[in-house]
C-alpha positions as a printed NumPy array, in Angstrom:
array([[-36.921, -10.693,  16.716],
       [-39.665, -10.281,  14.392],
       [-39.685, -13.398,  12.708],
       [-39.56 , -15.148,  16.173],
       [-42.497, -13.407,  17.753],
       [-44.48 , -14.214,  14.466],
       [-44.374, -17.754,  14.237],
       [-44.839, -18.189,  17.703],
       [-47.806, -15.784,  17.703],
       [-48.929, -18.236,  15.161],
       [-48.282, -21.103,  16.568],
       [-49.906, -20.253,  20.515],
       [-52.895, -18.958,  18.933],
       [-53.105, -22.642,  17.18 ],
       [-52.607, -23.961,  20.351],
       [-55.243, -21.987,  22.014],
       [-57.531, -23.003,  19.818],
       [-59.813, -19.8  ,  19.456],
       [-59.096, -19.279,  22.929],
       [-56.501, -16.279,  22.326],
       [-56.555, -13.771,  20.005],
       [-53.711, -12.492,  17.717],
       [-53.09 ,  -9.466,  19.652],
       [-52.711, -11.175,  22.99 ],
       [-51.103, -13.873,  21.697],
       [-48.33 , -11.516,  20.354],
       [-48.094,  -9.711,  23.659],
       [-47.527, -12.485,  25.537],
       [-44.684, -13.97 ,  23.101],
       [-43.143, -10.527,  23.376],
       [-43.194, -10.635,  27.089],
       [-41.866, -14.312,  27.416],
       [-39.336, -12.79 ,  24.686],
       [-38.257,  -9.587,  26.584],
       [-38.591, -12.069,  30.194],
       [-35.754, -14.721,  28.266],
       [-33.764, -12.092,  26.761],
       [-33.147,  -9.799,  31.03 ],
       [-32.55 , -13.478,  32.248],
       [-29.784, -13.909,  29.623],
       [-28.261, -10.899,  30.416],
       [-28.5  , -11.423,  34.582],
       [-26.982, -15.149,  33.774],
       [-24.228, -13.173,  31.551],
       [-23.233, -10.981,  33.89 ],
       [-23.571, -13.696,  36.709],
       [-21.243, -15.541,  34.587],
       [-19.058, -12.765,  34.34 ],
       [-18.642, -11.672,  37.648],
       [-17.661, -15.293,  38.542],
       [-14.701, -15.066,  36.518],
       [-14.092, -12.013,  37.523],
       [-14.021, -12.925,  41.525],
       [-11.898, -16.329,  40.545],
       [ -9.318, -13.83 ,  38.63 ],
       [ -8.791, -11.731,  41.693],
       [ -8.129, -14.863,  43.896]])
């Protein structure tokens, strides 16, 4: 995960163009991170419990 917040750090405060700093640059990668990571585990689980249901049918 560290690599992955790092070049993206890196690469939004390019983007921003002096309008973000490091440090909030790497928080908000971390929470877009942490935000993608909960909705792969609701889809998961979604996914899951679909099967699940269809099984007991």
């Amino acid at each position: 995960m560290g690599d992955f917040i790092d070049v993206w750090t890196d690469k939004l405060v390019d983007l921003a163009g002096g309008a973000l700093d490091e440090k909030r640059a790497r928080a908000l990668v971390a929470e877009i991170y942490e935000a993608a990571v909960v909705r792969g585990v609701r889809l998961y689980e979604e996914e899951i419990a679909l099967r699940e249901a269809e099984r007991e049918e």
